Amino acid sequence: QQQVKQSPQSLIVQKGGIPIINCAYENTAFDYFPWYQQFPGKGPALLIAIRPDVSEKKEGRFTISFNKSAKQFSLHIMDSQPGDSATYFCAASISGRRALTFGSGTRLQVQP
Amino acid sequence: NAGVMQNPRHLVRRRGQEARLRCSPMKGHSHVYWYRQLPEEGLKFMVYLQKENIIDESGMPKERFSAEFPKEGPSILRIQQVVRGDSAAYFCASSPDGGSYEQYFGPGTRLTVT
């Protein structure tokens, strides 16, 4: 019940495409959902986060869509660039706690 | 404003030795978290600390692992009598004072046990 399931495991898109990464959860107590970007050998960097009271949030080229009834959320990267090639992780935390439960990651490759 | 700092960046230990990993949070951050990442896997929560207090250690192995965040100085994750299975990247994150849940990660310490 604590798991966050992430898909796909890997994704290849052409430059300018819109990769979509999906996450699903079971625990309805989750109420904070961040996305992180990680380059090889580096720490995860916070991209964008959402709470269940909104269905969509945009920051620059990154958009989170949130479907509370389906217990799913997704990351869209608009106008993707080769520099976006990285591993992306979704995560969630339970109300009142701060420990993040991470998905297994999606390795994105944006081809020139 | 410097980011979260971790040292050492790489640490090699023989089986049975002790490993000490250090984390200095961002300025103005009093919440510190430790996560472990095995190769090709996501991060797993280990422990959450505030100054001088362990708030949540639900992800810490029961033996050999301990963490502290003293009043002065960095947070330390200590692994006693390391085994090969402890080889991983250990990341520290910090959150600002107040109600924000945003966690900012350091560059990690890559521990190799030989």
XYZ file of N, CA and C in Angstrom:
678
model
N 0.824 -1.202 0.000
C 0.000 0.000 0.000
C 0.867 1.265 0.000
N 2.132 1.085 0.378
C 3.034 2.201 0.415
C 3.705 2.440 -0.922
N 3.473 1.582 -1.900
C 4.209 1.668 -3.149
C 3.690 2.764 -4.053
N 4.626 3.253 -4.873
C 4.287 4.130 -5.983
C 4.822 3.434 -7.227
N 3.936 3.114 -8.146
C 4.328 2.373 -9.343
C 4.511 3.328 -10.508
N 5.662 3.267 -11.138
C 6.024 4.214 -12.195
C 6.237 3.485 -13.515
N 5.776 4.116 -14.586
C 5.969 3.545 -15.921
C 6.059 4.667 -16.956
N 6.725 4.439 -18.096
C 7.483 3.231 -18.426
C 8.839 3.234 -17.748
N 9.549 2.145 -17.863
C 10.887 2.049 -17.287
C 11.873 2.885 -18.087
N 11.670 2.930 -19.397
C 12.517 3.748 -20.254
C 11.684 4.310 -21.400
N 12.181 5.407 -21.963
C 11.406 6.136 -22.957
C 12.361 6.874 -23.887
N 12.119 6.736 -25.177
C 12.923 7.451 -26.166
C 11.987 8.311 -27.002
N 12.304 9.596 -27.103
C 11.506 10.505 -27.917
C 12.437 11.346 -28.778
N 11.881 11.917 -29.818
C 12.637 12.838 -30.649
C 12.562 14.230 -30.050
N 13.555 15.023 -30.348
C 13.571 16.421 -29.912
C 12.264 17.103 -30.316
N 11.677 17.836 -29.362
C 10.407 18.517 -29.618
C 9.196 17.699 -29.240
N 9.385 16.404 -29.008
C 8.284 15.531 -28.608
C 7.861 15.799 -27.171
N 6.771 15.133 -26.760
C 6.225 15.331 -25.413
C 6.224 13.994 -24.676
N 7.312 13.684 -23.985
C 7.309 12.442 -23.203
C 6.340 12.537 -22.037
N 5.682 11.424 -21.751
C 4.742 11.352 -20.637
C 5.135 10.190 -19.739
N 5.289 10.481 -18.466
C 5.669 9.468 -17.477
C 4.525 9.366 -16.469
N 4.150 8.146 -16.157
C 2.973 7.918 -15.327
C 3.316 7.275 -13.986
N 2.573 7.639 -12.974
C 2.714 7.016 -11.659
C 1.337 6.731 -11.074
N 1.251 5.638 -10.324
C 0.002 5.247 -9.684
C 0.280 4.874 -8.236
N -0.674 5.135 -7.376
C -0.499 4.830 -5.964
C -1.777 4.220 -5.419
N -1.661 3.559 -4.267
C -2.817 2.939 -3.619
C -3.248 3.685 -2.365
N -2.270 4.214 -1.651
C -2.555 4.791 -0.341
C -3.184 6.180 -0.476
N -4.441 6.298 -0.123
C -5.143 7.581 -0.259
C -4.669 8.616 0.747
N -3.825 8.226 1.679
C -3.258 9.182 2.637
C -2.131 10.004 2.025
N -1.632 9.591 0.859
C -0.619 10.395 0.180
C -1.235 11.746 -0.188
N -0.525 12.829 0.108
C -1.087 14.135 -0.237
C -0.053 15.120 -0.768
N 1.124 14.637 -1.101
C 2.153 15.495 -1.687
C 2.903 14.660 -2.702
N 2.990 15.184 -3.940
C 3.500 14.384 -5.057
C 4.533 15.207 -5.839
N 5.822 15.015 -5.542
C 6.859 15.723 -6.294
C 7.438 14.853 -7.410
N 8.059 15.522 -8.365
C 8.832 14.853 -9.400
C 10.278 15.330 -9.316
N 11.193 14.375 -9.521
C 12.615 14.679 -9.467
C 13.289 14.258 -10.762
N 14.332 14.995 -11.112
C 15.167 14.691 -12.276
C 16.562 14.351 -11.767
N 17.119 13.280 -12.271
C 18.458 12.884 -11.826
C 19.350 12.582 -13.012
N 20.496 13.248 -13.064
C 21.526 12.961 -14.058
C 22.525 11.976 -13.463
N 23.194 11.212 -14.322
C 24.142 10.202 -13.797
C 25.169 10.820 -12.860
N 25.355 10.194 -11.726
C 26.355 10.646 -10.772
C 25.952 11.859 -9.954
N 24.712 12.299 -10.095
C 24.241 13.492 -9.383
C 23.096 13.141 -8.444
N 22.766 14.085 -7.565
C 21.604 13.901 -6.717
C 20.331 14.296 -7.439
N 19.182 13.793 -6.988
C 17.905 14.179 -7.608
C 17.639 15.664 -7.408
N 17.086 16.290 -8.433
C 16.734 17.706 -8.372
C 15.228 17.846 -8.461
N 14.645 18.597 -7.530
C 13.202 18.797 -7.509
C 12.780 19.603 -8.731
N 11.815 19.046 -9.484
C 11.317 19.711 -10.689
C 10.039 20.480 -10.415
N 9.079 19.768 -9.867
C 7.732 20.308 -9.708
C 6.996 19.397 -8.755
N 6.009 19.945 -8.026
C 5.250 19.135 -7.079
C 3.797 19.579 -7.091
N 2.916 18.667 -6.673
C 1.487 18.967 -6.683
C 0.827 18.362 -5.458
N -0.271 18.959 -5.050
C -1.117 18.407 -3.989
C -2.458 18.020 -4.600
N -3.226 17.148 -3.965
C -4.438 16.592 -4.582
C -5.572 17.582 -4.792
N -5.438 18.796 -4.287
C -6.550 19.733 -4.441
C -6.558 20.420 -5.803
N -5.535 20.153 -6.635
C -5.514 20.690 -7.996
C -5.319 19.543 -8.986
N -5.793 19.722 -10.214
C -5.694 18.652 -11.207
C -4.526 18.840 -12.162
N -3.949 20.034 -12.179
C -2.837 20.273 -13.086
C -1.978 21.416 -12.561
N -0.687 21.283 -12.808
C 0.240 22.348 -12.422
C 1.326 22.436 -13.469
N 1.646 23.667 -13.890
C 2.684 23.866 -14.901
C 3.800 24.709 -14.335
N 5.029 24.322 -14.666
C 6.189 25.150 -14.358
C 7.139 25.045 -15.540
N 7.188 26.126 -16.314
C 8.015 26.096 -17.519
C 7.522 25.039 -18.487
N 8.408 24.149 -18.922
C 8.029 23.096 -19.866
C 7.477 21.842 -19.178
N 7.444 21.851 -17.855
C 7.004 20.667 -17.102
C 5.573 20.863 -16.596
N 4.753 19.822 -16.791
C 3.365 19.844 -16.343
C 3.061 18.559 -15.598
N 2.416 18.693 -14.436
C 1.898 17.534 -13.720
C 0.390 17.509 -13.928
N -0.122 16.338 -14.303
C -1.564 16.106 -14.328
C -1.895 15.140 -13.202
N -2.966 15.444 -12.469
C -3.295 14.637 -11.296
C -4.744 14.191 -11.383
N -4.970 12.884 -11.228
C -6.314 12.317 -11.247
C -6.554 11.634 -9.912
N -7.237 12.349 -9.012
C -7.401 11.847 -7.655
C -8.246 10.577 -7.616
N -9.302 10.524 -8.407
C -10.195 9.358 -8.362
C -9.496 8.099 -8.866
N -8.617 8.265 -9.853
C -7.876 7.123 -10.401
C -6.601 6.848 -9.622
N -6.248 7.745 -8.719
C -4.998 7.640 -7.950
C -3.802 7.527 -8.880
N -3.765 8.455 -9.830
C -2.669 8.481 -10.794
C -2.215 9.913 -11.011
N -0.946 10.063 -11.337
C -0.430 11.373 -11.721
C 0.669 11.171 -12.745
N 0.855 12.186 -13.561
C 1.806 12.037 -14.663
C 2.582 13.336 -14.881
N 3.746 13.155 -15.476
C 4.619 14.279 -15.829
C 4.676 14.370 -17.349
N 4.452 15.568 -17.867
C 4.588 15.843 -19.297
C 5.726 16.845 -19.464
N 6.580 16.597 -20.440
C 7.670 17.543 -20.736
C 7.425 18.095 -22.132
N 7.071 19.347 -22.193
C 6.776 19.989 -23.481
C 8.080 20.325 -24.215
N 8.017 20.234 -25.554
C 9.159 20.633 -26.382
C 10.468 20.050 -25.821
N 10.511 18.755 -25.668
C 11.662 18.118 -25.026
C 12.950 18.364 -25.811
N 14.054 18.456 -25.066
C 15.372 18.751 -25.609
C 16.347 17.651 -25.206
N 17.426 17.483 -25.969
C 18.426 16.469 -25.588
C 18.935 16.649 -24.157
N 18.988 17.891 -23.680
C 19.426 18.163 -22.316
C 18.465 17.647 -21.256
N 17.257 17.250 -21.669
C 16.294 16.670 -20.735
C 16.554 15.180 -20.502
N 17.482 14.617 -21.256
C 17.798 13.195 -21.104
C 18.334 12.945 -19.701
N 17.603 12.167 -18.932
C 17.904 11.941 -17.521
C 16.954 10.858 -17.019
N 17.094 10.524 -15.741
C 16.137 9.627 -15.103
C 15.168 10.464 -14.267
N 13.905 10.174 -14.415
C 12.872 10.922 -13.712
C 12.182 10.018 -12.687
N 12.001 10.572 -11.497
C 11.364 9.830 -10.422
C 10.124 10.581 -9.942
N 9.024 9.858 -9.780
C 7.900 10.409 -9.051
C 8.034 9.982 -7.595
N 7.346 10.672 -6.725
C 7.402 10.351 -5.303
C 6.098 10.801 -4.652
N 5.899 10.345 -3.423
C 4.706 10.731 -2.675
C 5.016 10.667 -1.191
N 4.310 11.511 -0.442
C 4.436 11.434 1.006
C 3.058 11.511 1.650
N 2.985 10.948 2.838
C 1.724 10.841 3.565
C 1.495 12.087 4.406
N 0.274 12.474 4.494
C -0.102 13.620 5.307
C 0.475 13.499 6.710
N 1.163 14.553 7.147
C 1.712 14.557 8.499
C 3.096 13.944 8.610
N 3.514 13.254 7.555
C 4.870 12.708 7.544
C 5.655 13.375 6.427
N 6.913 13.178 6.392
C 7.741 13.805 5.350
C 8.517 12.788 4.525
N 8.559 11.555 4.964
C 9.310 10.537 4.229
C 8.727 10.376 2.836
N 9.575 10.472 1.821
C 9.132 10.300 0.442
C 9.226 8.835 0.041
N 8.163 8.350 -0.611
C 8.178 7.032 -1.247
C 8.370 7.263 -2.731
N 9.453 6.720 -3.282
C 9.800 6.973 -4.675
C 9.320 5.857 -5.593
N 8.989 6.260 -6.827
C 8.805 5.278 -7.884
C 10.152 4.729 -8.316
N 10.121 3.767 -9.223
C 11.345 3.068 -9.621
C 12.143 3.812 -10.689
N 11.591 4.883 -11.218
C 12.331 5.721 -12.158
C 12.040 5.424 -13.620
N 12.164 6.455 -14.454
C 12.030 6.330 -15.906
C 13.238 6.967 -16.548
N 13.955 6.167 -17.339
C 15.122 6.701 -18.034
C 14.670 7.275 -19.369
N 14.772 8.586 -19.498
C 14.346 9.286 -20.706
C 15.534 9.636 -21.578
N 15.401 9.332 -22.850
C 16.405 9.741 -23.828
C 15.712 10.575 -24.896
N 16.187 11.799 -25.084
C 15.655 12.686 -26.116
C 16.687 12.759 -27.226
N 16.298 12.251 -28.390
C 17.242 12.199 -29.512
C 17.204 13.495 -30.308
N 18.381 13.955 -30.779
C 18.450 15.227 -31.506
C 17.676 15.198 -32.824
N 23.418 31.022 -2.065
C 23.020 30.049 -1.033
C 23.495 28.670 -1.480
N 24.472 28.141 -0.792
C 25.026 26.855 -1.162
C 23.963 25.787 -0.986
N 24.064 24.744 -1.817
C 23.130 23.644 -1.726
C 23.493 22.712 -0.593
N 22.808 21.571 -0.556
C 23.113 20.547 0.429
C 24.500 19.979 0.119
N 25.317 19.883 1.130
C 26.683 19.396 0.930
C 26.852 18.036 1.603
N 27.492 17.137 0.881
C 27.767 15.823 1.430
C 29.242 15.491 1.245
N 29.801 14.859 2.228
C 31.161 14.344 2.075
C 31.369 13.111 2.921
N 32.246 12.225 2.456
C 32.939 12.334 1.179
C 32.019 12.011 0.004
N 32.444 12.292 -1.186
C 31.638 11.955 -2.355
C 31.771 10.476 -2.691
N 32.937 9.937 -2.442
C 33.183 8.504 -2.659
C 33.884 7.960 -1.428
N 33.473 6.767 -1.027
C 34.035 6.153 0.165
C 34.181 4.669 -0.097
N 35.382 4.164 0.137
C 35.639 2.729 -0.020
C 35.977 2.171 1.351
N 35.293 1.125 1.724
C 35.534 0.466 2.993
C 35.611 -1.036 2.781
N 36.456 -1.661 3.599
C 36.517 -3.132 3.587
C 35.408 -3.660 4.500
N 34.992 -4.859 4.228
C 33.981 -5.500 5.074
C 34.403 -5.469 6.537
N 33.470 -5.084 7.402
C 33.754 -5.031 8.826
C 34.178 -3.664 9.331
N 34.536 -2.758 8.425
C 34.923 -1.412 8.849
C 33.684 -0.549 9.073
N 33.923 0.649 9.568
C 32.831 1.597 9.791
C 32.841 2.661 8.692
N 31.645 3.089 8.308
C 31.512 4.178 7.339
C 30.782 5.337 8.008
N 31.321 6.540 7.821
C 30.669 7.752 8.345
C 30.420 8.695 7.189
N 29.162 9.039 6.992
C 28.753 9.914 5.908
C 28.219 11.207 6.522
N 28.650 12.337 5.953
C 28.290 13.625 6.522
C 27.403 14.435 5.592
N 26.521 15.201 6.188
C 25.588 16.018 5.417
C 25.396 17.358 6.091
N 25.640 18.438 5.341
C 25.351 19.782 5.822
C 24.160 20.321 5.043
N 23.047 20.597 5.723
C 21.851 21.062 4.997
C 22.036 22.480 4.476
N 21.109 22.882 3.653
C 21.116 24.255 3.154
C 20.879 25.210 4.310
N 21.356 26.432 4.158
C 21.176 27.447 5.180
C 19.679 27.684 5.377
N 19.262 27.722 6.643
C 17.852 27.946 6.917
C 17.018 26.685 6.920
N 17.661 25.535 6.720
C 16.959 24.251 6.722
C 17.310 23.498 8.006
N 16.270 23.100 8.729
C 16.533 22.342 9.950
C 16.019 20.908 9.861
N 15.469 20.531 8.698
C 14.970 19.170 8.495
C 15.949 18.442 7.580
N 16.400 17.278 8.015
C 17.360 16.488 7.239
C 16.836 15.067 7.050
N 17.032 14.547 5.858
C 16.571 13.202 5.513
C 17.721 12.439 4.878
N 17.752 11.149 5.128
C 18.717 10.267 4.462
C 17.966 9.225 3.642
N 18.466 9.011 2.405
C 17.905 8.014 1.503
C 19.040 7.156 0.956
N 18.710 5.936 0.584
C 19.690 5.040 -0.032
C 19.188 4.669 -1.428
N 20.115 4.640 -2.368
C 19.774 4.260 -3.739
C 20.684 3.143 -4.206
N 20.101 1.995 -4.475
C 20.847 0.897 -5.055
C 20.916 1.100 -6.562
N 21.905 0.509 -7.228
C 22.052 0.695 -8.681
C 20.765 0.369 -9.434
N 20.402 1.250 -10.336
C 19.226 1.069 -11.204
C 17.918 0.998 -10.423
N 17.885 1.557 -9.226
C 16.654 1.541 -8.435
C 16.302 2.949 -7.962
N 15.099 3.073 -7.440
C 14.685 4.343 -6.851
C 15.284 4.520 -5.472
N 15.043 5.659 -4.902
C 15.560 5.975 -3.580
C 14.639 5.404 -2.505
N 15.263 4.935 -1.432
C 14.506 4.403 -0.302
C 14.771 5.249 0.925
N 13.702 5.706 1.557
C 13.817 6.524 2.758
C 14.451 5.730 3.896
N 15.343 6.414 4.627
C 15.946 5.774 5.787
C 15.520 6.463 7.079
N 15.790 7.780 7.174
C 15.573 8.458 8.448
C 15.345 9.936 8.217
N 14.583 10.546 9.137
C 14.286 11.977 9.107
C 14.667 12.549 10.471
N 15.472 13.611 10.458
C 15.948 14.208 11.698
C 15.745 15.719 11.689
N 15.542 16.248 12.869
C 15.689 17.679 13.102
C 16.795 17.830 14.131
N 17.184 19.043 14.382
C 18.309 19.260 15.291
C 18.130 18.481 16.599
N 19.072 17.597 16.843
C 19.161 16.805 18.076
C 18.022 15.786 18.240
N 17.169 15.643 17.244
C 16.049 14.708 17.376
C 15.896 13.828 16.137
N 15.613 12.556 16.365
C 15.211 11.655 15.293
C 13.694 11.663 15.246
N 13.134 12.085 14.105
C 11.694 12.222 13.983
C 11.061 10.933 13.450
N 11.709 10.327 12.465
C 11.155 9.129 11.820
C 12.315 8.266 11.360
N 12.447 7.109 11.935
C 13.521 6.191 11.528
C 12.938 4.886 11.012
N 11.755 4.964 10.444
C 11.061 3.756 10.000
C 11.774 3.018 8.874
N 12.663 3.696 8.149
C 13.368 3.048 7.052
C 14.781 2.595 7.389
N 15.178 2.776 8.609
C 16.539 2.410 9.011
C 16.612 0.924 9.331
N 17.617 0.237 8.808
C 17.841 -1.142 9.259
C 18.029 -1.149 10.775
N 17.574 -2.220 11.397
C 17.570 -2.268 12.870
C 18.968 -2.375 13.453
N 19.869 -2.920 12.704
C 21.224 -3.113 13.224
C 22.236 -2.393 12.359
N 23.309 -1.981 12.964
C 24.509 -1.414 12.333
C 24.347 0.006 11.829
N 23.159 0.475 11.633
C 22.942 1.824 11.090
C 22.469 2.764 12.200
N 23.011 3.985 12.197
C 22.546 5.004 13.118
C 22.709 6.365 12.468
N 21.961 7.338 12.946
C 22.036 8.686 12.400
C 21.893 9.691 13.524
N 22.534 10.840 13.321
C 22.415 11.906 14.297
C 22.469 13.243 13.584
N 21.940 14.253 14.223
C 21.982 15.614 13.715
C 22.185 16.498 14.941
N 23.446 16.715 15.322
C 23.720 17.431 16.576
C 23.373 18.907 16.474
N 23.360 19.546 17.628
C 23.057 20.967 17.675
C 24.030 21.771 16.814
N 25.281 21.394 16.850
C 26.287 22.042 16.022
C 26.889 21.008 15.069
N 27.109 21.385 13.839
C 27.770 20.494 12.903
C 26.815 19.736 12.005
N 27.379 18.923 11.129
C 26.563 18.236 10.128
C 25.805 17.045 10.693
N 24.860 16.572 9.921
C 24.214 15.296 10.218
C 25.162 14.179 9.792
N 25.162 13.103 10.550
C 26.036 11.974 10.244
C 25.228 10.690 10.172
N 25.459 9.946 9.099
C 24.920 8.587 8.976
C 26.095 7.644 9.199
N 25.927 6.762 10.149
C 27.013 5.858 10.539
C 26.603 4.421 10.258
N 27.480 3.706 9.574
C 27.231 2.297 9.291
C 28.385 1.502 9.897
N 28.061 0.687 10.860
C 29.094 -0.119 11.514
C 29.208 -1.481 10.830
N 30.404 -2.022 10.860
C 30.663 -3.373 10.340
C 30.030 -3.561 8.958
N 30.466 -2.737 8.024
C 29.836 -2.739 6.699
C 29.961 -4.111 6.029
N 28.938 -4.403 5.229
C 28.916 -5.617 4.408
C 28.738 -5.191 2.953
N 28.999 -6.145 2.029
C 28.939 -5.804 0.606
C 27.576 -5.246 0.214
N 26.515 -5.724 0.846
C 25.167 -5.248 0.529
C 24.918 -3.797 0.898
N 25.832 -3.196 1.657
C 25.686 -1.775 2.000
C 26.177 -0.873 0.868
N 26.822 -1.446 -0.129
C 27.314 -0.653 -1.264
C 26.127 -0.010 -1.974
N 26.140 1.305 -2.039
C 25.017 2.053 -2.601
C 25.400 3.520 -2.623
N 24.503 4.321 -3.197
C 24.628 5.766 -3.086
C 23.720 6.230 -1.957
N 24.257 7.028 -1.072
C 23.484 7.535 0.061
C 23.296 9.041 -0.146
N 22.043 9.432 -0.176
C 21.710 10.830 -0.412
C 21.111 11.455 0.836
N 21.505 12.678 1.050
C 20.930 13.489 2.101
C 20.076 14.566 1.439
N 18.971 14.908 2.075
C 18.124 16.002 1.599
C 17.780 16.891 2.782
N 17.410 18.129 2.488
C 16.982 19.017 3.559
C 15.753 19.805 3.133
N 14.993 20.233 4.118
C 13.799 21.043 3.893
C 13.905 22.318 4.705
N 13.286 23.389 4.191
C 13.370 24.653 4.928
C 12.533 24.616 6.208
N 12.884 25.515 7.122
C 12.079 25.687 8.323
C 10.688 26.171 7.923
N 9.701 25.856 8.741
C 8.329 26.206 8.394
C 7.613 24.985 7.857
N 6.554 25.188 7.122
C 5.707 24.069 6.730
C 6.006 23.412 5.400
N 7.053 23.871 4.681
C 7.304 23.327 3.357
C 7.761 21.879 3.410
N 7.224 21.067 2.495
C 7.623 19.672 2.383
C 8.673 19.466 1.291
N 9.084 20.537 0.626
C 10.049 20.390 -0.463
C 11.385 19.906 0.085
N 11.913 18.886 -0.556
C 13.197 18.319 -0.147
C 14.217 18.549 -1.252
N 15.365 19.071 -0.846
C 16.449 19.375 -1.776
C 17.617 18.441 -1.466
N 18.055 17.762 -2.516
C 19.036 16.697 -2.330
C 20.466 17.169 -2.553
N 21.366 16.532 -1.825
C 22.787 16.712 -2.053
C 23.271 15.804 -3.169
N 24.585 15.871 -3.462
C 25.143 15.085 -4.569
C 25.347 13.618 -4.245
N 25.233 13.253 -2.971
C 25.345 11.851 -2.595
C 26.744 11.417 -2.219
N 26.809 10.352 -1.463
C 28.064 9.656 -1.157
C 27.935 8.248 -1.706
N 28.886 7.886 -2.567
C 28.870 6.541 -3.133
C 29.790 5.646 -2.314
N 29.165 4.720 -1.606
C 29.888 3.808 -0.734
C 30.131 2.499 -1.461
N 31.385 2.094 -1.468
C 31.751 0.802 -2.038
C 32.385 -0.034 -0.938
N 31.855 -1.218 -0.725
C 32.400 -2.134 0.278
C 33.105 -3.270 -0.447
N 34.385 -3.398 -0.160
C 35.177 -4.432 -0.848
C 35.393 -5.652 0.046
